[in-house]
């Protein structure tokens, strides 16, 4: 754990994460059979604070794999994302106000590997949100169709009743004429 703290503090001082840093971190994560919350928090901090252009290419994979291990290889809920983990993850992803490519990659990996996927982690893109908002905004327009159908059915009922009345009246007049 001391080596992890040393490497992560060097990353923050340098303001970049190199391929060597990624190799050292990977080695540490492999040696430590379990990933703790402190490591996961630090990885999120590195992801958020180190400029994307100064992150080595392998950092995205290291980040996704390590956070996935942290969430799915724990003793409390192995293979699943429990409520506490889901709330923790959502808070970490929303910390800077938007979901970045690392977060999307992580969610996709978790969705694929986890036995469950809590609703709290389901994110929609702008197009989906916009479409749902539009549909929700126009929901009352369906009342126009319902009211129109109701008025049309009432008009048809009255018109049909008048035809039946006229038919019955004609039948009764003709019936009297036959039996007189």
XYZ file of N, CA, C and O in Angstrom:
720
model
N 0.834 -1.197 0.000
C 0.000 0.000 0.000
C 0.875 1.255 0.000
O 0.499 2.240 -0.604
N 2.012 1.182 0.668
C 2.922 2.332 0.701
C 3.453 2.641 -0.693
O 3.585 3.803 -1.067
N 3.745 1.584 -1.445
C 4.251 1.791 -2.803
C 3.184 2.447 -3.673
O 3.485 3.341 -4.470
N 1.926 2.036 -3.506
C 0.823 2.648 -4.257
C 0.710 4.144 -3.925
O 0.564 4.972 -4.817
N 0.779 4.468 -2.636
C 0.699 5.873 -2.220
C 1.850 6.680 -2.802
O 1.668 7.813 -3.252
N 3.042 6.086 -2.819
C 4.216 6.771 -3.374
C 4.042 7.037 -4.868
O 4.278 8.165 -5.339
N 3.612 6.020 -5.606
C 3.433 6.176 -7.060
C 2.332 7.188 -7.357
O 2.492 8.061 -8.221
N 1.215 7.100 -6.647
C 0.110 8.025 -6.919
C 0.477 9.462 -6.564
O 0.118 10.396 -7.285
N 1.235 9.653 -5.493
C 1.647 11.028 -5.164
C 2.618 11.560 -6.220
O 2.574 12.742 -6.572
N 3.483 10.693 -6.763
C 4.388 11.118 -7.848
C 3.592 11.503 -9.100
O 3.940 12.453 -9.796
N 2.534 10.763 -9.360
C 1.682 11.064 -10.523
C 1.081 12.458 -10.369
O 1.086 13.248 -11.313
N 0.584 12.770 -9.180
C -0.011 14.090 -8.958
C 1.041 15.198 -9.045
O 0.764 16.273 -9.574
N 2.235 14.937 -8.556
C 3.305 15.945 -8.617
C 3.713 16.191 -10.069
O 3.850 17.335 -10.500
N 3.904 15.098 -10.833
C 4.298 15.230 -12.241
C 3.178 15.804 -13.096
O 3.437 16.450 -14.113
N 1.952 15.504 -12.708
C 0.809 15.948 -13.508
C 0.563 15.089 -14.718
O -0.123 15.480 -15.652
N 1.141 13.900 -14.717
C 0.940 12.968 -15.819
C 1.108 11.536 -15.320
O 1.735 11.295 -14.290
N 0.554 10.609 -16.087
C 0.712 9.190 -15.757
C 1.348 8.507 -16.964
O 0.817 8.536 -18.065
N 2.508 7.916 -16.732
C 3.278 7.306 -17.821
C 2.990 5.813 -17.909
O 2.346 5.229 -17.037
N 3.513 5.206 -18.969
C 3.375 3.760 -19.147
C 4.075 3.018 -18.008
O 3.589 1.985 -17.550
N 5.213 3.554 -17.531
C 5.907 2.922 -16.398
C 5.039 2.961 -15.140
O 4.997 1.991 -14.379
N 4.367 4.092 -14.921
C 3.460 4.185 -13.771
C 2.366 3.130 -13.871
O 2.016 2.486 -12.881
N 1.830 2.955 -15.075
C 0.767 1.974 -15.288
C 1.283 0.557 -15.028
O 0.608 -0.250 -14.382
N 2.496 0.256 -15.493
C 3.073 -1.073 -15.247
C 3.255 -1.313 -13.752
O 2.937 -2.390 -13.240
N 3.779 -0.311 -13.050
C 3.985 -0.454 -11.604
C 2.652 -0.613 -10.866
O 2.533 -1.436 -9.960
N 1.669 0.184 -11.251
C 0.353 0.073 -10.616
C -0.266 -1.296 -10.892
O -0.850 -1.920 -9.997
N -0.148 -1.769 -12.119
C -0.683 -3.088 -12.479
C -0.032 -4.180 -11.638
O -0.717 -5.077 -11.137
N 1.275 -4.088 -11.481
C 1.992 -5.064 -10.663
C 1.480 -5.038 -9.220
O 1.214 -6.086 -8.625
N 1.306 -3.843 -8.678
C 0.806 -3.709 -7.304
C -0.597 -4.306 -7.184
O -0.896 -5.026 -6.226
N -1.458 -4.020 -8.159
C -2.833 -4.519 -8.106
C -2.892 -6.033 -8.246
O -3.772 -6.678 -7.676
N -1.967 -6.600 -8.999
C -1.923 -8.059 -9.143
C -1.425 -8.695 -7.841
O -1.955 -9.709 -7.392
N -0.413 -8.066 -7.228
C 0.119 -8.589 -5.963
C -0.916 -8.506 -4.847
O -1.038 -9.426 -4.041
N -1.638 -7.395 -4.787
C -2.722 -7.267 -3.801
C -3.938 -7.950 -4.391
O -4.494 -7.482 -5.365
N -4.343 -9.023 -3.788
C -5.462 -9.786 -4.339
C -6.766 -8.997 -4.337
O -7.631 -9.199 -5.161
N -6.918 -8.073 -3.393
C -8.157 -7.285 -3.351
C -7.839 -5.801 -3.483
O -6.781 -5.339 -3.056
N -8.767 -5.095 -4.073
C -8.646 -3.649 -4.251
C -9.506 -2.995 -3.177
O -10.678 -3.336 -3.036
N -8.928 -2.056 -2.431
C -9.716 -1.400 -1.381
C -10.266 -0.061 -1.867
O -9.927 0.417 -2.953
N -11.104 0.531 -1.043
C -11.781 1.786 -1.394
C -10.785 2.924 -1.602
O -10.973 3.771 -2.473
N -9.724 2.930 -0.827
C -8.715 3.993 -0.949
C -8.070 3.972 -2.337
O -7.875 5.015 -2.963
N -7.769 2.783 -2.830
C -7.187 2.651 -4.174
C -8.200 3.118 -5.220
O -7.858 3.877 -6.133
N -9.438 2.678 -5.077
C -10.484 3.057 -6.040
C -10.690 4.574 -6.034
O -10.783 5.193 -7.103
N -10.743 5.174 -4.856
C -10.907 6.632 -4.761
C -9.737 7.356 -5.432
O -9.933 8.346 -6.146
N -8.524 6.860 -5.200
C -7.335 7.487 -5.785
C -7.349 7.375 -7.297
O -6.990 8.325 -7.997
N -7.776 6.234 -7.826
C -7.844 6.087 -9.288
C -8.849 7.067 -9.898
O -8.587 7.647 -10.960
N -9.978 7.253 -9.238
C -10.937 8.247 -9.720
C -10.331 9.648 -9.668
O -10.538 10.456 -10.574
N -9.573 9.919 -8.632
C -8.938 11.229 -8.496
C -7.911 11.447 -9.608
O -7.845 12.521 -10.209
N -7.127 10.417 -9.905
C -6.148 10.512 -11.004
C -6.878 10.755 -12.317
O -6.502 11.622 -13.100
N -7.947 9.994 -12.536
C -8.716 10.140 -13.784
C -9.256 11.556 -13.940
O -9.211 12.132 -15.024
N -9.757 12.114 -12.855
C -10.384 13.430 -12.920
C -9.385 14.584 -12.933
O -9.642 15.616 -13.550
N -8.246 14.430 -12.257
C -7.330 15.563 -12.092
C -6.198 15.617 -13.110
O -5.697 16.692 -13.406
N -5.787 14.473 -13.626
C -4.695 14.462 -14.597
C -5.291 14.680 -15.990
O -6.222 13.992 -16.395
N -4.747 15.641 -16.696
C -5.194 15.974 -18.045
C -5.196 14.719 -18.919
O -4.242 13.949 -18.909
N -6.248 14.539 -19.688
C -6.397 13.339 -20.530
C -5.235 13.185 -21.517
O -4.835 12.075 -21.839
N -4.686 14.287 -21.969
C -3.566 14.215 -22.911
C -2.275 13.766 -22.230
O -1.334 13.368 -22.898
N -2.245 13.848 -20.906
C -1.050 13.443 -20.167
C -1.228 12.092 -19.482
O -0.465 11.729 -18.612
N -2.251 11.367 -19.904
C -2.471 10.020 -19.397
C -2.039 9.032 -20.468
O -2.446 9.144 -21.617
N -1.239 8.081 -20.072
C -0.802 7.052 -21.017
C -2.021 6.258 -21.497
O -3.037 6.163 -20.798
N -1.900 5.696 -22.675
C -3.013 5.001 -23.315
C -3.571 3.873 -22.450
O -4.773 3.659 -22.388
N -2.730 3.164 -21.744
C -3.171 2.028 -20.950
C -3.918 2.385 -19.680
O -4.459 1.498 -19.010
N -3.963 3.656 -19.335
C -4.617 4.029 -18.080
C -6.112 3.724 -18.101
O -6.675 3.306 -17.096
N -6.754 3.907 -19.230
C -8.199 3.636 -19.318
C -8.496 2.182 -18.968
O -9.397 1.892 -18.183
N -7.718 1.261 -19.528
C -7.930 -0.161 -19.251
C -7.613 -0.495 -17.795
O -8.350 -1.249 -17.160
N -6.525 0.076 -17.271
C -6.169 -0.143 -15.874
C -7.285 0.364 -14.960
O -7.692 -0.322 -14.022
N -7.792 1.543 -15.251
C -8.860 2.142 -14.458
C -10.105 1.256 -14.474
O -10.648 0.906 -13.427
N -10.550 0.871 -15.654
C -11.768 0.068 -15.799
C -11.613 -1.285 -15.106
O -12.487 -1.707 -14.342
N -10.500 -1.956 -15.345
C -10.295 -3.280 -14.752
C -10.206 -3.216 -13.231
O -10.780 -4.059 -12.526
N -9.511 -2.210 -12.710
C -9.327 -2.111 -11.262
C -10.629 -1.760 -10.551
O -10.975 -2.362 -9.532
N -11.380 -0.803 -11.075
C -12.654 -0.427 -10.450
C -13.646 -1.581 -10.561
O -14.410 -1.863 -9.631
N -13.629 -2.294 -11.677
C -14.491 -3.471 -11.837
C -14.152 -4.520 -10.781
O -15.046 -5.085 -10.152
N -12.858 -4.760 -10.591
C -12.444 -5.711 -9.548
C -12.892 -5.237 -8.174
O -13.366 -6.033 -7.363
N -12.737 -3.948 -7.903
C -13.136 -3.404 -6.599
C -14.623 -3.654 -6.336
O -15.014 -4.050 -5.245
N -15.444 -3.441 -7.357
C -16.895 -3.571 -7.179
C -17.386 -5.021 -7.195
O -18.317 -5.362 -6.471
N -16.771 -5.855 -8.010
C -17.307 -7.205 -8.211
C -16.579 -8.302 -7.433
O -17.108 -9.399 -7.279
N -15.380 -8.026 -6.939
C -14.625 -9.057 -6.230
C -14.514 -8.752 -4.744
O -13.486 -8.996 -4.126
N -15.582 -8.241 -4.177
C -15.579 -7.958 -2.742
C -16.246 -9.097 -1.986
O -16.889 -9.962 -2.571
N -16.073 -9.117 -0.674
C -16.617 -10.204 0.144
C -18.116 -10.064 0.400
O -18.817 -11.053 0.557
N -18.629 -8.833 0.460
C -20.035 -8.610 0.794
C -20.979 -9.027 -0.325
O -22.037 -9.581 -0.079
N -20.618 -8.705 -1.569
C -21.505 -9.014 -2.698
C -20.677 -9.412 -3.921
O -20.593 -8.673 -4.896
N -20.053 -10.584 -3.867
C -19.207 -10.993 -5.000
C -20.008 -11.159 -6.292
O -21.076 -11.748 -6.290
N -19.483 -10.568 -7.352
C -20.142 -10.675 -8.657
C -21.295 -9.722 -8.865
O -21.861 -9.654 -9.943
N -21.658 -8.978 -7.813
C -22.793 -8.058 -7.903
C -22.381 -6.663 -7.447
O -21.415 -6.490 -6.723
N -23.183 -5.708 -7.869
C -23.007 -4.332 -7.410
C -24.121 -4.071 -6.413
O -25.286 -4.015 -6.796
N -23.749 -3.963 -5.131
C -24.793 -3.730 -4.129
C -25.182 -2.249 -4.103
O -24.602 -1.425 -4.816
N -26.167 -1.908 -3.302
C -26.701 -0.544 -3.271
C -25.642 0.480 -2.855
O -25.534 1.550 -3.439
N -24.858 0.136 -1.845
C -23.800 1.046 -1.379
C -22.781 1.306 -2.487
O -22.388 2.444 -2.729
N -22.362 0.232 -3.174
C -21.385 0.379 -4.264
C -21.953 1.206 -5.410
O -21.253 2.030 -6.001
N -23.224 0.978 -5.721
C -23.865 1.723 -6.810
C -23.914 3.212 -6.477
O -23.617 4.060 -7.332
N -24.280 3.546 -5.240
C -24.332 4.956 -4.834
C -22.939 5.569 -4.831
O -22.752 6.711 -5.262
N -21.950 4.819 -4.374
C -20.565 5.302 -4.369
C -20.106 5.589 -5.797
O -19.558 6.658 -6.079
N -20.359 4.633 -6.699
C -19.927 4.788 -8.089
C -20.622 5.962 -8.759
O -19.982 6.769 -9.442
N -21.905 6.091 -8.559
C -22.642 7.214 -9.161
C -22.105 8.546 -8.654
O -21.913 9.484 -9.426
N -21.827 8.637 -7.357
C -21.274 9.870 -6.786
C -19.902 10.178 -7.390
O -19.603 11.338 -7.704
N -19.092 9.175 -7.574
C -17.757 9.379 -8.163
C -17.870 9.853 -9.614
O -17.129 10.726 -10.047
N -18.795 9.280 -10.361
C -18.925 9.647 -11.775
C -19.552 11.027 -11.941
O -19.244 11.728 -12.891
N -20.409 11.424 -11.026
C -21.084 12.722 -11.144
C -20.294 13.858 -10.498
O -20.722 15.000 -10.551
N -19.179 13.543 -9.905
C -18.416 14.542 -9.161
C -18.037 15.750 -10.009
O -18.103 16.875 -9.557
N -17.668 15.526 -11.237
C -17.284 16.665 -12.088
C -18.413 17.084 -13.030
O -18.204 17.843 -13.956
N -19.626 16.597 -12.786
C -20.799 17.081 -13.506
C -21.132 16.390 -14.806
O -22.164 16.663 -15.402
N -20.275 15.509 -15.274
C -20.581 14.802 -16.524
C -19.914 13.434 -16.523
O -18.982 13.180 -15.768
N -20.394 12.607 -17.387
C -19.854 11.254 -17.520
C -18.872 11.264 -18.685
O -19.232 11.646 -19.798
N -17.635 10.879 -18.431
C -16.638 10.901 -19.504
C -16.496 9.512 -20.136
O -17.200 8.571 -19.772
N -15.577 9.403 -21.075
C -15.401 8.153 -21.806
C -14.949 7.009 -20.895
O -15.337 5.857 -21.093
N -14.154 7.312 -19.868
C -13.714 6.295 -18.914
C -14.921 5.727 -18.164
O -15.037 4.520 -17.966
N -15.810 6.629 -17.728
C -16.999 6.205 -16.989
C -17.898 5.327 -17.868
O -18.420 4.316 -17.413
N -18.067 5.726 -19.119
C -18.898 4.931 -20.037
C -18.302 3.539 -20.244
O -19.014 2.537 -20.266
N -16.981 3.514 -20.407
C -16.287 2.241 -20.588
C -16.457 1.361 -19.344
O -16.694 0.157 -19.450
N -16.341 1.981 -18.174
C -16.509 1.262 -16.912
C -17.931 0.710 -16.791
O -18.122 -0.463 -16.448
N -18.926 1.540 -17.077
C -20.319 1.091 -16.983
C -20.603 -0.054 -17.946
O -21.298 -1.012 -17.601
N -20.064 0.050 -19.149
C -20.262 -1.011 -20.148
C -19.634 -2.321 -19.667
O -20.231 -3.390 -19.781
N -18.439 -2.236 -19.090
C -17.751 -3.418 -18.570
C -18.517 -4.017 -17.393
O -18.674 -5.235 -17.297
N -18.998 -3.154 -16.495
C -19.765 -3.635 -15.343
C -21.067 -4.289 -15.778
O -21.484 -5.310 -15.224
N -21.716 -3.708 -16.770
C -22.972 -4.258 -17.266
C -22.749 -5.657 -17.849
O -23.578 -6.544 -17.696
N -21.603 -5.827 -18.477
C -21.275 -7.105 -19.106
C -20.892 -8.165 -18.058
O -21.296 -9.312 -18.166
N -20.148 -7.772 -17.017
C -19.594 -8.741 -16.077
C -20.408 -8.950 -14.799
O -20.268 -9.973 -14.148
N -21.233 -7.999 -14.445
C -21.962 -8.082 -13.184
C -23.208 -8.956 -13.318
O -23.838 -8.994 -14.372
N -23.545 -9.616 -12.228
C -24.769 -10.420 -12.208
C -26.009 -9.539 -12.187
O -27.084 -9.961 -12.581
N -25.855 -8.321 -11.695
C -26.953 -7.354 -11.665
C -26.410 -6.007 -12.124
O -25.207 -5.797 -12.151
N -27.306 -5.124 -12.489
C -26.892 -3.771 -12.861
C -27.945 -2.815 -12.332
O -29.024 -2.698 -12.906
N -27.637 -2.153 -11.202
C -28.639 -1.283 -10.568
C -29.111 -0.163 -11.487
O -28.351 0.392 -12.276
N -30.392 0.152 -11.365
C -31.019 1.199 -12.179
C -30.338 2.554 -11.983
O -30.268 3.359 -12.903
N -29.820 2.796 -10.796
C -29.184 4.077 -10.475
C -27.978 4.349 -11.378
O -27.577 5.495 -11.553
N -27.416 3.296 -11.984
C -26.245 3.457 -12.848
C -26.601 3.548 -14.333
O -25.712 3.668 -15.167
N -27.882 3.494 -14.652
C -28.299 3.592 -16.053
C -28.309 5.056 -16.481
O -29.053 5.862 -15.932
N -27.489 5.364 -17.429
C -27.400 6.726 -17.942
C -27.886 6.754 -19.376
O -27.662 5.818 -20.128
N -28.529 7.840 -19.742
C -29.033 8.004 -21.098
C -28.264 9.138 -21.763
O -27.916 10.119 -21.122
N -28.076 8.991 -23.062
C -27.395 10.070 -23.772
C -28.372 11.216 -24.042
O -29.562 11.120 -23.761
N -27.870 12.302 -24.592
C -28.689 13.504 -24.800
C -29.867 13.241 -25.728
O -30.958 13.766 -25.520
N -29.661 12.442 -26.760
C -30.737 12.159 -27.710
C -31.882 11.407 -27.018
O -33.056 11.732 -27.225
N -31.539 10.407 -26.195
C -32.571 9.654 -25.482
C -33.323 10.557 -24.511
O -34.550 10.514 -24.445
N -32.578 11.369 -23.760
C -33.223 12.271 -22.815
C -34.134 13.258 -23.537
O -35.245 13.532 -23.106
N -33.660 13.799 -24.655
C -34.452 14.757 -25.427
C -35.731 14.136 -25.960
O -36.804 14.745 -25.901
N -35.626 12.923 -26.479
C -36.799 12.235 -27.021
C -37.816 11.952 -25.914
O -39.018 12.171 -26.105
N -37.345 11.475 -24.769
C -38.256 11.205 -23.659
C -38.919 12.482 -23.156
O -40.108 12.488 -22.831
N -38.168 13.571 -23.105
C -38.732 14.851 -22.671
C -39.805 15.320 -23.644
O -40.869 15.796 -23.230
N -39.536 15.172 -24.941
C -40.520 15.562 -25.953
C -41.796 14.732 -25.813
O -42.903 15.272 -25.824
N -41.641 13.415 -25.673
C -42.816 12.559 -25.507
C -43.597 12.946 -24.258
O -44.831 13.016 -24.286
N -42.893 13.205 -23.182
C -43.554 13.586 -21.937
C -44.280 14.916 -22.088
O -45.366 15.106 -21.563
N -43.693 15.839 -22.843
C -44.305 17.147 -23.039
C -45.610 17.063 -23.836
O -46.525 17.850 -23.619
N -45.694 16.132 -24.757
C -46.863 16.013 -25.622
C -47.859 14.955 -25.147
O -48.772 14.585 -25.873
N -47.739 14.497 -23.929
C -48.593 13.420 -23.447
C -50.064 13.805 -23.406
O -50.929 12.949 -23.561
N -50.391 15.082 -23.209
C -51.788 15.487 -23.097
C -52.470 15.622 -24.460
O -53.685 15.714 -24.534
N -51.701 15.618 -25.523
C -52.287 15.697 -26.865
C -53.155 14.469 -27.133
O -54.138 14.554 -27.867
N -52.846 13.353 -26.510
C -53.658 12.150 -26.713
C -55.094 12.360 -26.230
O -56.007 11.693 -26.730
N -55.285 13.290 -25.288
C -56.651 13.579 -24.844
C -57.503 14.122 -25.987
O -58.708 13.888 -26.026
N -56.902 14.850 -26.925
C -57.648 15.353 -28.080
C -58.223 14.187 -28.883
O -59.387 14.228 -29.296
N -57.435 13.173 -29.093
C -57.905 12.004 -29.828
C -59.003 11.280 -29.049
O -60.008 10.847 -29.630
N -58.841 11.172 -27.748
C -59.843 10.494 -26.920
C -61.147 11.281 -26.934
O -62.234 10.711 -27.110
N -61.066 12.588 -26.771
C -62.274 13.435 -26.771
C -62.946 13.385 -28.142
O -64.167 13.275 -28.242
N -62.152 13.452 -29.210
C -62.707 13.359 -30.565
C -63.413 12.031 -30.795
O -64.506 11.989 -31.360
N -62.813 10.945 -30.346
C -63.431 9.629 -30.487
C -64.724 9.545 -29.685
O -65.718 8.965 -30.142
N -64.713 10.115 -28.498
C -65.910 10.107 -27.648
C -67.049 10.880 -28.308
O -68.188 10.409 -28.367
N -66.757 12.072 -28.841
C -67.787 12.878 -29.507
C -68.317 12.166 -30.750
O -69.533 12.158 -31.004
N -67.397 11.571 -31.529
C -67.829 10.858 -32.734
C -68.710 9.667 -32.376
O -69.737 9.419 -33.024
N -68.340 8.920 -31.324
C -69.160 7.761 -30.948
C -70.525 8.209 -30.427
O -71.536 7.552 -30.695
N -70.595 9.337 -29.711
C -71.886 9.845 -29.238
C -72.751 10.285 -30.423
O -73.955 9.999 -30.464
N -72.156 10.957 -31.409
C -72.907 11.387 -32.592
C -73.433 10.174 -33.363
O -74.589 10.167 -33.814
N -72.594 9.157 -33.522
C -73.032 7.941 -34.213
C -74.136 7.224 -33.433
O -75.070 6.684 -34.024
N -74.046 7.239 -32.110
C -75.086 6.620 -31.288
C -76.430 7.328 -31.482
O -77.466 6.690 -31.669
N -76.411 8.677 -31.454
C -77.646 9.452 -31.641
C -78.201 9.210 -33.038
O -79.401 8.965 -33.218
N -77.357 9.264 -34.040
C -77.795 9.062 -35.432
C -78.379 7.650 -35.612
O -79.431 7.478 -36.229
N -77.701 6.652 -35.072
C -78.207 5.267 -35.174
C -79.515 5.112 -34.419
O -80.430 4.409 -34.893
N -79.643 5.738 -33.278
C -80.896 5.677 -32.508
C -82.040 6.291 -33.305
O -83.166 5.774 -33.287
N -81.772 7.398 -34.006
C -82.811 8.029 -34.835
C -83.225 7.092 -35.965
O -84.416 6.989 -36.280
N -82.277 6.407 -36.583
C -82.601 5.454 -37.651
C -83.445 4.305 -37.108
O -84.419 3.877 -37.755
N -83.084 3.824 -35.954
C -83.853 2.727 -35.350
C -85.277 3.202 -35.026
O -86.251 2.493 -35.271
N -85.394 4.417 -34.492
C -86.706 4.975 -34.171
C -87.562 5.087 -35.428
O -88.721 4.696 -35.443
N -86.970 5.632 -36.491
C -87.700 5.767 -37.750
C -88.103 4.393 -38.294
O -89.219 4.212 -38.807
N -87.213 3.449 -38.194
C -87.517 2.091 -38.669
C -88.631 1.456 -37.868
O -89.534 0.812 -38.438
N -88.586 1.591 -36.540
C -89.646 1.040 -35.698
C -90.985 1.726 -35.986
O -92.037 1.068 -36.040
N -90.975 3.030 -36.168
C -92.199 3.790 -36.461
C -92.803 3.300 -37.776
O -94.015 3.057 -37.864
N -91.981 3.128 -38.788
C -92.440 2.630 -40.088
C -92.991 1.211 -39.957
O -94.030 0.874 -40.550
N -92.292 0.380 -39.170
C -92.751 -0.998 -38.964
C -94.116 -1.033 -38.279
O -95.003 -1.787 -38.685
N -94.276 -0.219 -37.251
C -95.557 -0.204 -36.510
C -96.682 0.298 -37.401
O -97.778 -0.279 -37.418
N -96.463 1.342 -38.181
C -97.493 1.866 -39.091
C -97.849 0.789 -40.118
O -99.044 0.548 -40.366
N -96.872 0.150 -40.712
C -97.139 -0.897 -41.706
C -97.757 -2.124 -41.054
O -98.582 -2.802 -41.667
N -97.395 -2.438 -39.830
C -97.952 -3.588 -39.133
C -99.431 -3.377 -38.878
O -100.232 -4.300 -39.034
N -99.835 -2.160 -38.498
C -101.240 -1.849 -38.271
C -102.043 -1.922 -39.569
O -103.196 -2.348 -39.577
N -101.378 -1.479 -40.649
C -102.064 -1.485 -41.947
C -102.347 -2.929 -42.410
O -103.357 -3.185 -43.049
N -101.479 -3.842 -42.117
C -101.625 -5.229 -42.580
C -102.779 -5.908 -41.820
O -103.558 -6.627 -42.412
N -102.874 -5.691 -40.524
C -103.865 -6.400 -39.705
C -105.186 -5.623 -39.569
O -106.035 -5.990 -38.816
N -105.495 -4.655 -40.295
C -106.773 -3.952 -40.243
C -107.683 -4.474 -41.247
O -107.742 -5.042 -42.145
